[in-house]
Amino acid sequence: MNFIEEIIENDIANGKNDSKVHTRFPPEPNGYLHIGHAKSICLNFGIAKKYGGLCNLRFDDTNPVKEDVEYVDSIKEDINWLGFQWAEEHYASDYFDQLYEWAERLILEGLAYVDDQSQEEISKGRGVPTKPGTESPFRNRSVEENLDLFRRMKNGEFPDGSKVLRAKTGMSSPNMHMRDPIMYRILHSEHHRTGNKWCIYPMYDYAHGQSDSIEGITHSICTLEFEVHRPLYDWFCEALRIHHPQQIEFARLNLSYTIMSKRKLLQLVKDHYVMGWDDPRMPTICGLRRRGYTPQSVRNFAETVGIAKRDNVIDVSLLEFCAREDLNKVATRTMAVLDPVKLIIDNFPEDKVEMMNAVNNPENPDAGTREVPFTKELWIERADFRENADKKFYRLTLGGEVRLKYAYIVKCVSIDKDAEGNITAIHVTYDPETKSGMPASNRKVKATIHWVAVDYASVAEVRLFDRLFAVPAPDEVEEGKTFLDNLNPDSLKVQQAYIEKTLSLSAPERHYQFERLGYFCIDKDSTADKLVFNKTVSLKQ
Ligand code: ATP
Ligand code: MG
């Protein structure tokens, strides 16, 4: 049980909120969700589920300049893909009328005022944490004047930045967020939902807690950077005498070799450093999905990471481990050759096609078996043969033996080379007595290699990925450099591969294990004529 669950179980035992649990996930629709958000989603939806409660999806859409419906749609798709269903879908913008009414109430009670100072003057007045700040010269306006000015702000009489509404919390708190915080700013900007109805927009601190309150949220879970905002969250709920949810903070997820700021991810997309938000190298949920991660593997990752109270950095290899672990259970096995060289079985009949029985998934007997055609000419990996090998090389060598997976033991008898000395074909002989599944012979071979029959292979494009960033902490840069300088120039490699012909777009499977090579998935760029595969993760670390 983590510390958040402890708080909740305590509240349930004490009958707080009638022992009900209601959480929410509150994204700002200004970008696509990333693995950090997945953590928050699993936490909020997971807690609601565990305690028989509800979890809302609320779009924190109070900043019209950066927000868009494209992001709203992608966020919903990603949450559903992760396997969660929200109880209610809300938008902070749906509460603009209520928030405005409450702001007038605070003005009437002498708890808010209109300030004509510029942004710079306001910051300057706040001063430093160790000394009280300076009060605004507009702080003691009458209630009537404040009400009149605030209404005229709303009616569009003043230009952007000329006035703000501030809460009167005092100017001496050591917490700078509690020095007369701004509640509303003037922004003559169209909103993706409310259009041109508003030209004043509430600040995060004035919108978030009240939105939680309106929805009857019991536990408002957020990341640590909001800890210093909590006194203000509490202040507004108290001042307005409304339902008061409990804000609880946990450490945000940080991953090595990964950037998680939406602003920076947007820059990667806009400036074409990646193919899009769903580029398989991106830490976005749609990127992970396209890369071949399963929802289960992402949920397992969130669970394994756990909930911490202090910031830390998780090694990205843990995410890869979780992908591997789940794909091992669900991925269909198949054979593919990425760097081919021809293997010719000299003593195998020219036109013979022998069907070999291959297991689709040794972890799941229900997945059954399939027949794979075996012929005189096969493709094998170039790296599985070495002409001059030392004792540590267990695969095929001149004069040596190896087993062809699901088929026979073969012995290398000769090789063909072109004028430059490159190997063009490897000649072997096979022993018919050694077929897989036959009673064990006393023949020992140290390695089994995979293959694809030349006449029964299709060509596919395979995209191999390395980490998008070359360094563990891409955000840490020297002066004059940016995170872009830390991009890995070799993060994408495209190859042609031979695959079993049975793989097709219409096959129900999307996730495959290319035996001995790694986990791969069919990419959306595939056509009926040519499949495109993304490498999700290698078989071993
Ligand atoms: P970014 O800094 O990437 O723009 P954000 O915090 O501004 O992210 P929001 O849309 O406001 O993004 O986040 C929605 C919810 O997801 C918030 O409750 C936020 O605390 C949580 N969240 C965002 N990033 C992480 C993270 N790395 N780990 C855990 N939770 C996160
Ligand atoms: Mg945010």
PDB file of N, CA, C and O and ligand atoms in Angstrom, residues 25-28 34 36-37 40 223 250 252-253 260-262, ligand 1:
ATOM      1  N   PHE A  25      -8.477  12.876 -13.643  1.00  0.00           N
ATOM      2  CA  PHE A  25      -7.226  13.096 -14.367  1.00  0.00           C
ATOM      3  C   PHE A  25      -7.421  14.395 -15.149  1.00  0.00           C
ATOM      4  O   PHE A  25      -8.329  14.488 -15.958  1.00  0.00           O
ATOM      5  N   PRO A  26      -6.587  15.420 -14.874  1.00  0.00           N
ATOM      6  CA  PRO A  26      -6.846  16.764 -15.427  1.00  0.00           C
ATOM      7  C   PRO A  26      -5.830  17.278 -16.444  1.00  0.00           C
ATOM      8  O   PRO A  26      -5.091  18.212 -16.160  1.00  0.00           O
ATOM      9  N   PRO A  27      -5.748  16.701 -17.643  1.00  0.00           N
ATOM     10  CA  PRO A  27      -4.748  17.171 -18.604  1.00  0.00           C
ATOM     11  C   PRO A  27      -5.096  18.528 -19.207  1.00  0.00           C
ATOM     12  O   PRO A  27      -6.277  18.854 -19.367  1.00  0.00           O
ATOM     13  N   GLU A  28      -4.070  19.273 -19.534  1.00  0.00           N
ATOM     14  CA  GLU A  28      -4.288  20.473 -20.331  1.00  0.00           C
ATOM     15  C   GLU A  28      -4.186  20.045 -21.794  1.00  0.00           C
ATOM     16  O   GLU A  28      -3.188  19.418 -22.176  1.00  0.00           O
ATOM     17  N   HIS A  34       2.077  11.719 -22.523  1.00  0.00           N
ATOM     18  CA  HIS A  34       3.318  10.947 -22.528  1.00  0.00           C
ATOM     19  C   HIS A  34       3.322   9.947 -21.366  1.00  0.00           C
ATOM     20  O   HIS A  34       2.344   9.847 -20.608  1.00  0.00           O
ATOM     21  N   GLY A  36       4.700   9.912 -18.609  1.00  0.00           N
ATOM     22  CA  GLY A  36       4.471  10.512 -17.292  1.00  0.00           C
ATOM     23  C   GLY A  36       2.985  10.644 -16.999  1.00  0.00           C
ATOM     24  O   GLY A  36       2.522  10.352 -15.888  1.00  0.00           O
ATOM     25  N   HIS A  37       2.249  11.052 -18.012  1.00  0.00           N
ATOM     26  CA  HIS A  37       0.794  11.130 -17.842  1.00  0.00           C
ATOM     27  C   HIS A  37       0.201   9.737 -17.599  1.00  0.00           C
ATOM     28  O   HIS A  37      -0.742   9.578 -16.831  1.00  0.00           O
ATOM     29  N   SER A  40       0.188   8.991 -14.061  1.00  0.00           N
ATOM     30  CA  SER A  40      -0.882   9.692 -13.360  1.00  0.00           C
ATOM     31  C   SER A  40      -2.251   9.072 -13.658  1.00  0.00           C
ATOM     32  O   SER A  40      -3.103   8.948 -12.766  1.00  0.00           O
ATOM     33  N   THR A 223       1.192  16.323  -9.071  1.00  0.00           N
ATOM     34  CA  THR A 223       2.635  16.135  -8.913  1.00  0.00           C
ATOM     35  C   THR A 223       3.226  17.182  -7.960  1.00  0.00           C
ATOM     36  O   THR A 223       2.619  18.200  -7.691  1.00  0.00           O
ATOM     37  N   PHE A 250       2.445  13.709  -5.377  1.00  0.00           N
ATOM     38  CA  PHE A 250       3.416  12.606  -5.504  1.00  0.00           C
ATOM     39  C   PHE A 250       4.488  13.029  -6.503  1.00  0.00           C
ATOM     40  O   PHE A 250       4.309  13.998  -7.255  1.00  0.00           O
ATOM     41  N   ARG A 252       6.687  13.277  -9.727  1.00  0.00           N
ATOM     42  CA  ARG A 252       6.442  13.002 -11.141  1.00  0.00           C
ATOM     43  C   ARG A 252       7.437  11.967 -11.657  1.00  0.00           C
ATOM     44  O   ARG A 252       8.506  11.767 -11.097  1.00  0.00           O
ATOM     45  N   LEU A 253       7.053  11.301 -12.715  1.00  0.00           N
ATOM     46  CA  LEU A 253       7.922  10.303 -13.314  1.00  0.00           C
ATOM     47  C   LEU A 253       8.965  10.989 -14.189  1.00  0.00           C
ATOM     48  O   LEU A 253       8.614  11.801 -15.041  1.00  0.00           O
ATOM     49  N   MET A 260      10.318  14.916 -21.236  1.00  0.00           N
ATOM     50  CA  MET A 260       8.878  14.783 -21.018  1.00  0.00           C
ATOM     51  C   MET A 260       8.113  16.103 -20.995  1.00  0.00           C
ATOM     52  O   MET A 260       6.943  16.101 -20.686  1.00  0.00           O
ATOM     53  N   SER A 261       8.777  17.173 -21.324  1.00  0.00           N
ATOM     54  CA  SER A 261       8.043  18.437 -21.373  1.00  0.00           C
ATOM     55  C   SER A 261       7.257  18.497 -22.681  1.00  0.00           C
ATOM     56  O   SER A 261       7.806  18.253 -23.761  1.00  0.00           O
ATOM     57  N   LYS A 262       5.974  18.823 -22.568  1.00  0.00           N
ATOM     58  CA  LYS A 262       5.149  18.883 -23.775  1.00  0.00           C
ATOM     59  C   LYS A 262       5.653  19.952 -24.743  1.00  0.00           C
ATOM     60  O   LYS A 262       5.566  19.780 -25.953  1.00  0.00           O
TER      61      LYS A 262
HETATM   62  P1  ATP B   1       4.185  18.999 -19.170  1.00  0.00           P
HETATM   63  O1  ATP B   1       5.112  19.587 -18.162  1.00  0.00           O
HETATM   64  O2  ATP B   1       4.750  17.844 -19.921  1.00  0.00           O
HETATM   65  O3  ATP B   1       3.572  20.032 -20.077  1.00  0.00           O
HETATM   66  P2  ATP B   1       1.925  19.077 -17.481  1.00  0.00           P
HETATM   67  O4  ATP B   1       2.073  18.723 -16.068  1.00  0.00           O
HETATM   68  O5  ATP B   1       1.825  20.518 -17.790  1.00  0.00           O
HETATM   69  O6  ATP B   1       3.030  18.350 -18.321  1.00  0.00           O
HETATM   70  P3  ATP B   1      -0.811  18.386 -17.676  1.00  0.00           P
HETATM   71  O7  ATP B   1      -1.622  18.182 -18.897  1.00  0.00           O
HETATM   72  O8  ATP B   1      -1.082  19.582 -16.852  1.00  0.00           O
HETATM   73  O9  ATP B   1       0.701  18.375 -18.130  1.00  0.00           O
HETATM   74  O10 ATP B   1      -0.824  17.078 -16.783  1.00  0.00           O
HETATM   75  C1  ATP B   1      -1.980  16.377 -16.449  1.00  0.00           C
HETATM   76  C2  ATP B   1      -1.731  15.565 -15.225  1.00  0.00           C
HETATM   77  O11 ATP B   1      -0.662  14.654 -15.439  1.00  0.00           O
HETATM   78  C3  ATP B   1      -1.347  16.444 -14.048  1.00  0.00           C
HETATM   79  O12 ATP B   1      -2.045  16.000 -12.914  1.00  0.00           O
HETATM   80  C4  ATP B   1       0.120  16.236 -13.931  1.00  0.00           C
HETATM   81  O13 ATP B   1       0.537  16.405 -12.600  1.00  0.00           O
HETATM   82  C5  ATP B   1       0.305  14.797 -14.422  1.00  0.00           C
HETATM   83  N1  ATP B   1       1.646  14.607 -14.960  1.00  0.00           N
HETATM   84  C6  ATP B   1       2.254  15.327 -15.928  1.00  0.00           C
HETATM   85  N2  ATP B   1       3.514  14.912 -16.121  1.00  0.00           N
HETATM   86  C7  ATP B   1       3.723  13.878 -15.260  1.00  0.00           C
HETATM   87  C8  ATP B   1       4.832  13.031 -14.972  1.00  0.00           C
HETATM   88  N3  ATP B   1       5.998  13.141 -15.613  1.00  0.00           N
HETATM   89  N4  ATP B   1       4.673  12.077 -14.017  1.00  0.00           N
HETATM   90  C9  ATP B   1       3.514  11.943 -13.374  1.00  0.00           C
HETATM   91  N5  ATP B   1       2.437  12.711 -13.589  1.00  0.00           N
HETATM   92  C10 ATP B   1       2.523  13.677 -14.520  1.00  0.00           C
END
